[in-house]
Amino acid sequence: ELLPRAEWQSLPGAEERSHTGSVRSLCFSPTGETLACGMASGRVVVLSVGIVEIAKVIEDRAEAPVVAFSPDGRFLAVGAECVVDVYDSSRDYRRVGCCKGHTAPVSQIDWGADGMRMRSCALDGGELRHWEMPRGAPSDAEACSAVAWATHTCVCAWENA
């Protein structure tokens, strides 16, 4: 559980937003003020850490195995099924992009240091895709080879080969 049941039930809106079950991934925003939790149920629960309240619940996909904030914290990428959805935190986590093209569920997401590029790997470990942010248009892999990456979690990225 994310919080002890007594604390969770005391949060505003907790009765209609029960979140039990497995957490598949966690990601803090760069400021440390927000925590995104990818739940096995497909929900993404976004918590405001300082005041321990639910900031947003996203229920767009059947499963949410991976979550990653952009380096500036504005965008939240959610890898689910064979796509990566991109949400704008400054617009109440409205979906602003969708990266389509994977043939297996997404397992890792990395953001470019400038927040303008993103890459994702599929669960099979052999499929690496590059994207223009925030809309999620496919990007040329060759052009992304010189990108300075803020994170290095994609197992099939060039620097990990």
mmCIF file with all atom_site columns, C-alpha atoms in Angstrom:
data_model
loop_
_atom_site.group_PDB
_atom_site.id
_atom_site.type_symbol
_atom_site.label_atom_id
_atom_site.label_alt_id
_atom_site.label_comp_id
_atom_site.label_asym_id
_atom_site.label_entity_id
_atom_site.label_seq_id
_atom_site.pdbx_PDB_ins_code
_atom_site.Cartn_x
_atom_site.Cartn_y
_atom_site.Cartn_z
_atom_site.occupancy
_atom_site.B_iso_or_equiv
_atom_site.pdbx_formal_charge
_atom_site.auth_seq_id
_atom_site.auth_comp_id
_atom_site.auth_asym_id
_atom_site.auth_atom_id
_atom_site.pdbx_PDB_model_num
ATOM 1   C CA . GLU A 1 1   ? 0.000   0.000  0.000   1.00 0.00 ? 1   GLU A CA 1
ATOM 2   C CA . LEU A 1 2   ? 1.135   3.552  -0.693  1.00 0.00 ? 2   LEU A CA 1
ATOM 3   C CA . LEU A 1 3   ? 0.025   4.727  2.748   1.00 0.00 ? 3   LEU A CA 1
ATOM 4   C CA . PRO A 1 4   ? -1.265  2.940  5.841   1.00 0.00 ? 4   PRO A CA 1
ATOM 5   C CA . ARG A 1 5   ? -5.003  2.348  5.349   1.00 0.00 ? 5   ARG A CA 1
ATOM 6   C CA . ALA A 1 6   ? -5.997  4.761  8.166   1.00 0.00 ? 6   ALA A CA 1
ATOM 7   C CA . GLU A 1 7   ? -4.018  7.621  6.570   1.00 0.00 ? 7   GLU A CA 1
ATOM 8   C CA . TRP A 1 8   ? -5.261  6.798  3.062   1.00 0.00 ? 8   TRP A CA 1
ATOM 9   C CA . GLN A 1 9   ? -8.890  6.794  4.172   1.00 0.00 ? 9   GLN A CA 1
ATOM 10  C CA . SER A 1 10  ? -8.460  10.207 5.801   1.00 0.00 ? 10  SER A CA 1
ATOM 11  C CA . LEU A 1 11  ? -7.433  11.860 2.498   1.00 0.00 ? 11  LEU A CA 1
ATOM 12  C CA . PRO A 1 12  ? -10.000 14.082 0.742   1.00 0.00 ? 12  PRO A CA 1
ATOM 13  C CA . GLY A 1 13  ? -11.970 11.991 -1.775  1.00 0.00 ? 13  GLY A CA 1
ATOM 14  C CA . ALA A 1 14  ? -10.596 8.689  -0.485  1.00 0.00 ? 14  ALA A CA 1
ATOM 15  C CA . GLU A 1 15  ? -13.974 6.972  -0.357  1.00 0.00 ? 15  GLU A CA 1
ATOM 16  C CA . GLU A 1 16  ? -14.518 7.222  -4.102  1.00 0.00 ? 16  GLU A CA 1
ATOM 17  C CA . ARG A 1 17  ? -10.848 6.664  -4.936  1.00 0.00 ? 17  ARG A CA 1
ATOM 18  C CA . SER A 1 18  ? -9.778  3.437  -3.306  1.00 0.00 ? 18  SER A CA 1
ATOM 19  C CA . HIS A 1 19  ? -6.278  2.475  -4.500  1.00 0.00 ? 19  HIS A CA 1
ATOM 20  C CA . THR A 1 20  ? -5.376  -0.952 -3.294  1.00 0.00 ? 20  THR A CA 1
ATOM 21  C CA . GLY A 1 21  ? -3.234  -3.353 -5.237  1.00 0.00 ? 21  GLY A CA 1
ATOM 22  C CA . SER A 1 22  ? 0.262   -3.473 -6.620  1.00 0.00 ? 22  SER A CA 1
ATOM 23  C CA . VAL A 1 23  ? 2.338   -0.449 -7.517  1.00 0.00 ? 23  VAL A CA 1
ATOM 24  C CA . ARG A 1 24  ? 4.366   -1.115 -10.673 1.00 0.00 ? 24  ARG A CA 1
ATOM 25  C CA . SER A 1 25  ? 6.420   2.066  -10.773 1.00 0.00 ? 25  SER A CA 1
ATOM 26  C CA . LEU A 1 26  ? 7.052   5.294  -8.880  1.00 0.00 ? 26  LEU A CA 1
ATOM 27  C CA . CYS A 1 27  ? 8.529   8.584  -10.029 1.00 0.00 ? 27  CYS A CA 1
ATOM 28  C CA . PHE A 1 28  ? 9.101   11.823 -8.143  1.00 0.00 ? 28  PHE A CA 1
ATOM 29  C CA . SER A 1 29  ? 8.862   15.128 -9.984  1.00 0.00 ? 29  SER A CA 1
ATOM 30  C CA . PRO A 1 30  ? 12.193  16.994 -10.168 1.00 0.00 ? 30  PRO A CA 1
ATOM 31  C CA . THR A 1 31  ? 11.112  19.242 -7.280  1.00 0.00 ? 31  THR A CA 1
ATOM 32  C CA . GLY A 1 32  ? 10.182  16.249 -5.111  1.00 0.00 ? 32  GLY A CA 1
ATOM 33  C CA . GLU A 1 33  ? 6.747   17.750 -4.458  1.00 0.00 ? 33  GLU A CA 1
ATOM 34  C CA . THR A 1 34  ? 4.776   15.267 -6.575  1.00 0.00 ? 34  THR A CA 1
ATOM 35  C CA . LEU A 1 35  ? 4.847   11.471 -6.715  1.00 0.00 ? 35  LEU A CA 1
ATOM 36  C CA . ALA A 1 36  ? 3.350   9.556  -9.666  1.00 0.00 ? 36  ALA A CA 1
ATOM 37  C CA . CYS A 1 37  ? 2.411   5.935  -8.966  1.00 0.00 ? 37  CYS A CA 1
ATOM 38  C CA . GLY A 1 38  ? 1.737   3.508  -11.833 1.00 0.00 ? 38  GLY A CA 1
ATOM 39  C CA . MET A 1 39  ? -0.692  0.921  -10.445 1.00 0.00 ? 39  MET A CA 1
ATOM 40  C CA . ALA A 1 40  ? -1.147  -2.638 -11.743 1.00 0.00 ? 40  ALA A CA 1
ATOM 41  C CA . SER A 1 41  ? -4.853  -1.836 -12.160 1.00 0.00 ? 41  SER A CA 1
ATOM 42  C CA . GLY A 1 42  ? -4.016  0.718  -14.864 1.00 0.00 ? 42  GLY A CA 1
ATOM 43  C CA . ARG A 1 43  ? -4.541  3.777  -12.702 1.00 0.00 ? 43  ARG A CA 1
ATOM 44  C CA . VAL A 1 44  ? -1.908  6.430  -12.302 1.00 0.00 ? 44  VAL A CA 1
ATOM 45  C CA . VAL A 1 45  ? -2.231  8.096  -8.907  1.00 0.00 ? 45  VAL A CA 1
ATOM 46  C CA . VAL A 1 46  ? -0.503  11.476 -8.618  1.00 0.00 ? 46  VAL A CA 1
ATOM 47  C CA . LEU A 1 47  ? 0.137   12.541 -5.022  1.00 0.00 ? 47  LEU A CA 1
ATOM 48  C CA . SER A 1 48  ? 1.090   15.948 -3.643  1.00 0.00 ? 48  SER A CA 1
ATOM 49  C CA . VAL A 1 49  ? 3.789   14.829 -1.226  1.00 0.00 ? 49  VAL A CA 1
ATOM 50  C CA . GLY A 1 50  ? 4.072   17.768 1.174   1.00 0.00 ? 50  GLY A CA 1
ATOM 51  C CA . ILE A 1 51  ? 0.404   17.716 2.141   1.00 0.00 ? 51  ILE A CA 1
ATOM 52  C CA . VAL A 1 52  ? -0.190  14.033 1.298   1.00 0.00 ? 52  VAL A CA 1
ATOM 53  C CA . GLU A 1 53  ? -3.244  14.487 -0.888  1.00 0.00 ? 53  GLU A CA 1
ATOM 54  C CA . ILE A 1 54  ? -4.353  12.990 -4.150  1.00 0.00 ? 54  ILE A CA 1
ATOM 55  C CA . ALA A 1 55  ? -3.668  15.551 -6.881  1.00 0.00 ? 55  ALA A CA 1
ATOM 56  C CA . LYS A 1 56  ? -4.999  13.505 -9.800  1.00 0.00 ? 56  LYS A CA 1
ATOM 57  C CA . VAL A 1 57  ? -6.097  10.012 -10.791 1.00 0.00 ? 57  VAL A CA 1
ATOM 58  C CA . ILE A 1 58  ? -5.576  9.026  -14.444 1.00 0.00 ? 58  ILE A CA 1
ATOM 59  C CA . GLU A 1 59  ? -7.527  6.024  -15.694 1.00 0.00 ? 59  GLU A CA 1
ATOM 60  C CA . ASP A 1 60  ? -6.871  5.944  -19.444 1.00 0.00 ? 60  ASP A CA 1
ATOM 61  C CA . ARG A 1 61  ? -5.268  2.517  -19.902 1.00 0.00 ? 61  ARG A CA 1
ATOM 62  C CA . ALA A 1 62  ? -5.656  -1.087 -18.732 1.00 0.00 ? 62  ALA A CA 1
ATOM 63  C CA . GLU A 1 63  ? -2.240  -1.159 -17.101 1.00 0.00 ? 63  GLU A CA 1
ATOM 64  C CA . ALA A 1 64  ? 0.460   1.373  -16.279 1.00 0.00 ? 64  ALA A CA 1
ATOM 65  C CA . PRO A 1 65  ? 3.819   -0.299 -15.835 1.00 0.00 ? 65  PRO A CA 1
ATOM 66  C CA . VAL A 1 66  ? 6.043   2.802  -16.015 1.00 0.00 ? 66  VAL A CA 1
ATOM 67  C CA . VAL A 1 67  ? 5.817   6.538  -15.203 1.00 0.00 ? 67  VAL A CA 1
ATOM 68  C CA . ALA A 1 68  ? 8.439   9.271  -15.780 1.00 0.00 ? 68  ALA A CA 1
ATOM 69  C CA . PHE A 1 69  ? 8.386   13.048 -15.280 1.00 0.00 ? 69  PHE A CA 1
ATOM 70  C CA . SER A 1 70  ? 10.155  15.327 -17.758 1.00 0.00 ? 70  SER A CA 1
ATOM 71  C CA . PRO A 1 71  ? 13.266  17.054 -16.372 1.00 0.00 ? 71  PRO A CA 1
ATOM 72  C CA . ASP A 1 72  ? 11.323  20.275 -15.694 1.00 0.00 ? 72  ASP A CA 1
ATOM 73  C CA . GLY A 1 73  ? 8.376   18.375 -14.176 1.00 0.00 ? 73  GLY A CA 1
ATOM 74  C CA . ARG A 1 74  ? 5.818   19.768 -16.601 1.00 0.00 ? 74  ARG A CA 1
ATOM 75  C CA . PHE A 1 75  ? 5.088   16.525 -18.441 1.00 0.00 ? 75  PHE A CA 1
ATOM 76  C CA . LEU A 1 76  ? 4.343   13.047 -17.119 1.00 0.00 ? 76  LEU A CA 1
ATOM 77  C CA . ALA A 1 77  ? 4.934   10.111 -19.486 1.00 0.00 ? 77  ALA A CA 1
ATOM 78  C CA . VAL A 1 78  ? 2.909   6.972  -18.775 1.00 0.00 ? 78  VAL A CA 1
ATOM 79  C CA . GLY A 1 79  ? 3.955   3.779  -20.557 1.00 0.00 ? 79  GLY A CA 1
ATOM 80  C CA . ALA A 1 80  ? 0.997   1.447  -20.814 1.00 0.00 ? 80  ALA A CA 1
ATOM 81  C CA . GLU A 1 81  ? 0.253   -1.445 -23.122 1.00 0.00 ? 81  GLU A CA 1
ATOM 82  C CA . CYS A 1 82  ? 2.133   -0.606 -26.354 1.00 0.00 ? 82  CYS A CA 1
ATOM 83  C CA . VAL A 1 83  ? 1.943   3.205  -26.104 1.00 0.00 ? 83  VAL A CA 1
ATOM 84  C CA . VAL A 1 84  ? 3.287   6.113  -24.062 1.00 0.00 ? 84  VAL A CA 1
ATOM 85  C CA . ASP A 1 85  ? 0.751   8.783  -23.118 1.00 0.00 ? 85  ASP A CA 1
ATOM 86  C CA . VAL A 1 86  ? 2.030   12.266 -22.273 1.00 0.00 ? 86  VAL A CA 1
ATOM 87  C CA . TYR A 1 87  ? 0.185   14.428 -19.734 1.00 0.00 ? 87  TYR A CA 1
ATOM 88  C CA . ASP A 1 88  ? 0.671   18.130 -18.983 1.00 0.00 ? 88  ASP A CA 1
ATOM 89  C CA . SER A 1 89  ? 0.869   18.725 -15.213 1.00 0.00 ? 89  SER A CA 1
ATOM 90  C CA . SER A 1 90  ? 0.247   22.448 -15.716 1.00 0.00 ? 90  SER A CA 1
ATOM 91  C CA . ARG A 1 91  ? -3.135  21.634 -17.307 1.00 0.00 ? 91  ARG A CA 1
ATOM 92  C CA . ASP A 1 92  ? -4.525  19.278 -14.627 1.00 0.00 ? 92  ASP A CA 1
ATOM 93  C CA . TYR A 1 93  ? -2.743  16.310 -16.241 1.00 0.00 ? 93  TYR A CA 1
ATOM 94  C CA . ARG A 1 94  ? -4.603  16.612 -19.527 1.00 0.00 ? 94  ARG A CA 1
ATOM 95  C CA . ARG A 1 95  ? -3.309  14.179 -22.141 1.00 0.00 ? 95  ARG A CA 1
ATOM 96  C CA . VAL A 1 96  ? -1.409  16.186 -24.764 1.00 0.00 ? 96  VAL A CA 1
ATOM 97  C CA . GLY A 1 97  ? 0.412   13.431 -26.645 1.00 0.00 ? 97  GLY A CA 1
ATOM 98  C CA . CYS A 1 98  ? 0.403   9.752  -27.465 1.00 0.00 ? 98  CYS A CA 1
ATOM 99  C CA . CYS A 1 99  ? 3.435   7.820  -28.702 1.00 0.00 ? 99  CYS A CA 1
ATOM 100 C CA . LYS A 1 100 ? 2.293   4.827  -30.752 1.00 0.00 ? 100 LYS A CA 1
ATOM 101 C CA . GLY A 1 101 ? 4.454   2.203  -32.408 1.00 0.00 ? 101 GLY A CA 1
ATOM 102 C CA . HIS A 1 102 ? 5.643   -0.362 -29.891 1.00 0.00 ? 102 HIS A CA 1
ATOM 103 C CA . THR A 1 103 ? 4.791   -4.020 -30.506 1.00 0.00 ? 103 THR A CA 1
ATOM 104 C CA . ALA A 1 104 ? 5.151   -5.036 -26.837 1.00 0.00 ? 104 ALA A CA 1
ATOM 105 C CA . PRO A 1 105 ? 4.267   -3.277 -23.550 1.00 0.00 ? 105 PRO A CA 1
ATOM 106 C CA . VAL A 1 106 ? 6.492   -0.319 -22.661 1.00 0.00 ? 106 VAL A CA 1
ATOM 107 C CA . SER A 1 107 ? 8.931   -1.024 -19.822 1.00 0.00 ? 107 SER A CA 1
ATOM 108 C CA . GLN A 1 108 ? 11.311  1.986  -19.658 1.00 0.00 ? 108 GLN A CA 1
ATOM 109 C CA . ILE A 1 109 ? 11.127  5.698  -20.467 1.00 0.00 ? 109 ILE A CA 1
ATOM 110 C CA . ASP A 1 110 ? 13.940  8.256  -20.661 1.00 0.00 ? 110 ASP A CA 1
ATOM 111 C CA . TRP A 1 111 ? 13.639  12.007 -21.211 1.00 0.00 ? 111 TRP A CA 1
ATOM 112 C CA . GLY A 1 112 ? 16.151  14.180 -23.017 1.00 0.00 ? 112 GLY A CA 1
ATOM 113 C CA . ALA A 1 113 ? 17.726  16.772 -20.718 1.00 0.00 ? 113 ALA A CA 1
ATOM 114 C CA . ASP A 1 114 ? 15.900  19.591 -22.544 1.00 0.00 ? 114 ASP A CA 1
ATOM 115 C CA . GLY A 1 115 ? 12.525  17.806 -22.332 1.00 0.00 ? 115 GLY A CA 1
ATOM 116 C CA . MET A 1 116 ? 12.063  17.966 -26.106 1.00 0.00 ? 116 MET A CA 1
ATOM 117 C CA . ARG A 1 117 ? 12.831  14.298 -26.807 1.00 0.00 ? 117 ARG A CA 1
ATOM 118 C CA . MET A 1 118 ? 11.865  11.043 -25.148 1.00 0.00 ? 118 MET A CA 1
ATOM 119 C CA . ARG A 1 119 ? 12.770  7.425  -25.773 1.00 0.00 ? 119 ARG A CA 1
ATOM 120 C CA . SER A 1 120 ? 11.031  4.250  -24.698 1.00 0.00 ? 120 SER A CA 1
ATOM 121 C CA . CYS A 1 121 ? 11.818  0.542  -24.638 1.00 0.00 ? 121 CYS A CA 1
ATOM 122 C CA . ALA A 1 122 ? 9.411   -2.345 -24.922 1.00 0.00 ? 122 ALA A CA 1
ATOM 123 C CA . LEU A 1 123 ? 9.153   -5.162 -22.403 1.00 0.00 ? 123 LEU A CA 1
ATOM 124 C CA . ASP A 1 124 ? 10.854  -7.566 -24.800 1.00 0.00 ? 124 ASP A CA 1
ATOM 125 C CA . GLY A 1 125 ? 14.027  -5.467 -24.344 1.00 0.00 ? 125 GLY A CA 1
ATOM 126 C CA . GLY A 1 126 ? 14.836  -5.170 -28.016 1.00 0.00 ? 126 GLY A CA 1
ATOM 127 C CA . GLU A 1 127 ? 12.642  -2.350 -29.258 1.00 0.00 ? 127 GLU A CA 1
ATOM 128 C CA . LEU A 1 128 ? 13.785  1.259  -28.783 1.00 0.00 ? 128 LEU A CA 1
ATOM 129 C CA . ARG A 1 129 ? 11.645  4.153  -30.050 1.00 0.00 ? 129 ARG A CA 1
ATOM 130 C CA . HIS A 1 130 ? 12.353  7.901  -30.075 1.00 0.00 ? 130 HIS A CA 1
ATOM 131 C CA . TRP A 1 131 ? 9.735   10.644 -29.834 1.00 0.00 ? 131 TRP A CA 1
ATOM 132 C CA . GLU A 1 132 ? 9.317   14.406 -30.249 1.00 0.00 ? 132 GLU A CA 1
ATOM 133 C CA . MET A 1 133 ? 7.705   15.965 -27.191 1.00 0.00 ? 133 MET A CA 1
ATOM 134 C CA . PRO A 1 134 ? 5.112   16.768 -26.094 1.00 0.00 ? 134 PRO A CA 1
ATOM 135 C CA . ARG A 1 135 ? 2.859   15.542 -28.946 1.00 0.00 ? 135 ARG A CA 1
ATOM 136 C CA . GLY A 1 136 ? 4.586   12.173 -29.302 1.00 0.00 ? 136 GLY A CA 1
ATOM 137 C CA . ALA A 1 137 ? 5.481   12.223 -32.979 1.00 0.00 ? 137 ALA A CA 1
ATOM 138 C CA . PRO A 1 138 ? 8.078   9.578  -33.952 1.00 0.00 ? 138 PRO A CA 1
ATOM 139 C CA . SER A 1 139 ? 11.609  10.960 -34.134 1.00 0.00 ? 139 SER A CA 1
ATOM 140 C CA . ASP A 1 140 ? 14.526  9.833  -36.256 1.00 0.00 ? 140 ASP A CA 1
ATOM 141 C CA . ALA A 1 141 ? 16.773  7.566  -34.172 1.00 0.00 ? 141 ALA A CA 1
ATOM 142 C CA . GLU A 1 142 ? 19.911  8.873  -35.880 1.00 0.00 ? 142 GLU A CA 1
ATOM 143 C CA . ALA A 1 143 ? 19.039  12.459 -34.907 1.00 0.00 ? 143 ALA A CA 1
ATOM 144 C CA . CYS A 1 144 ? 18.565  11.336 -31.305 1.00 0.00 ? 144 CYS A CA 1
ATOM 145 C CA . SER A 1 145 ? 21.986  9.699  -31.054 1.00 0.00 ? 145 SER A CA 1
ATOM 146 C CA . ALA A 1 146 ? 23.525  13.023 -29.935 1.00 0.00 ? 146 ALA A CA 1
ATOM 147 C CA . VAL A 1 147 ? 20.791  13.883 -27.410 1.00 0.00 ? 147 VAL A CA 1
ATOM 148 C CA . ALA A 1 148 ? 21.936  14.403 -23.821 1.00 0.00 ? 148 ALA A CA 1
ATOM 149 C CA . TRP A 1 149 ? 19.627  12.127 -21.831 1.00 0.00 ? 149 TRP A CA 1
ATOM 150 C CA . ALA A 1 150 ? 18.458  13.123 -18.344 1.00 0.00 ? 150 ALA A CA 1
ATOM 151 C CA . THR A 1 151 ? 17.962  9.467  -17.403 1.00 0.00 ? 151 THR A CA 1
ATOM 152 C CA . HIS A 1 152 ? 19.389  6.180  -18.668 1.00 0.00 ? 152 HIS A CA 1
ATOM 153 C CA . THR A 1 153 ? 16.852  3.430  -17.933 1.00 0.00 ? 153 THR A CA 1
ATOM 154 C CA . CYS A 1 154 ? 16.210  2.081  -21.452 1.00 0.00 ? 154 CYS A CA 1
ATOM 155 C CA . VAL A 1 155 ? 18.089  -1.209 -21.545 1.00 0.00 ? 155 VAL A CA 1
ATOM 156 C CA . CYS A 1 156 ? 18.397  -1.275 -25.327 1.00 0.00 ? 156 CYS A CA 1
ATOM 157 C CA . ALA A 1 157 ? 19.740  2.292  -25.705 1.00 0.00 ? 157 ALA A CA 1
ATOM 158 C CA . TRP A 1 158 ? 23.036  2.793  -27.561 1.00 0.00 ? 158 TRP A CA 1
ATOM 159 C CA . GLU A 1 159 ? 25.042  3.774  -24.499 1.00 0.00 ? 159 GLU A CA 1
ATOM 160 C CA . ASN A 1 160 ? 23.838  0.612  -22.741 1.00 0.00 ? 160 ASN A CA 1
ATOM 161 C CA . ALA A 1 161 ? 24.743  -1.716 -25.615 1.00 0.00 ? 161 ALA A CA 1
#
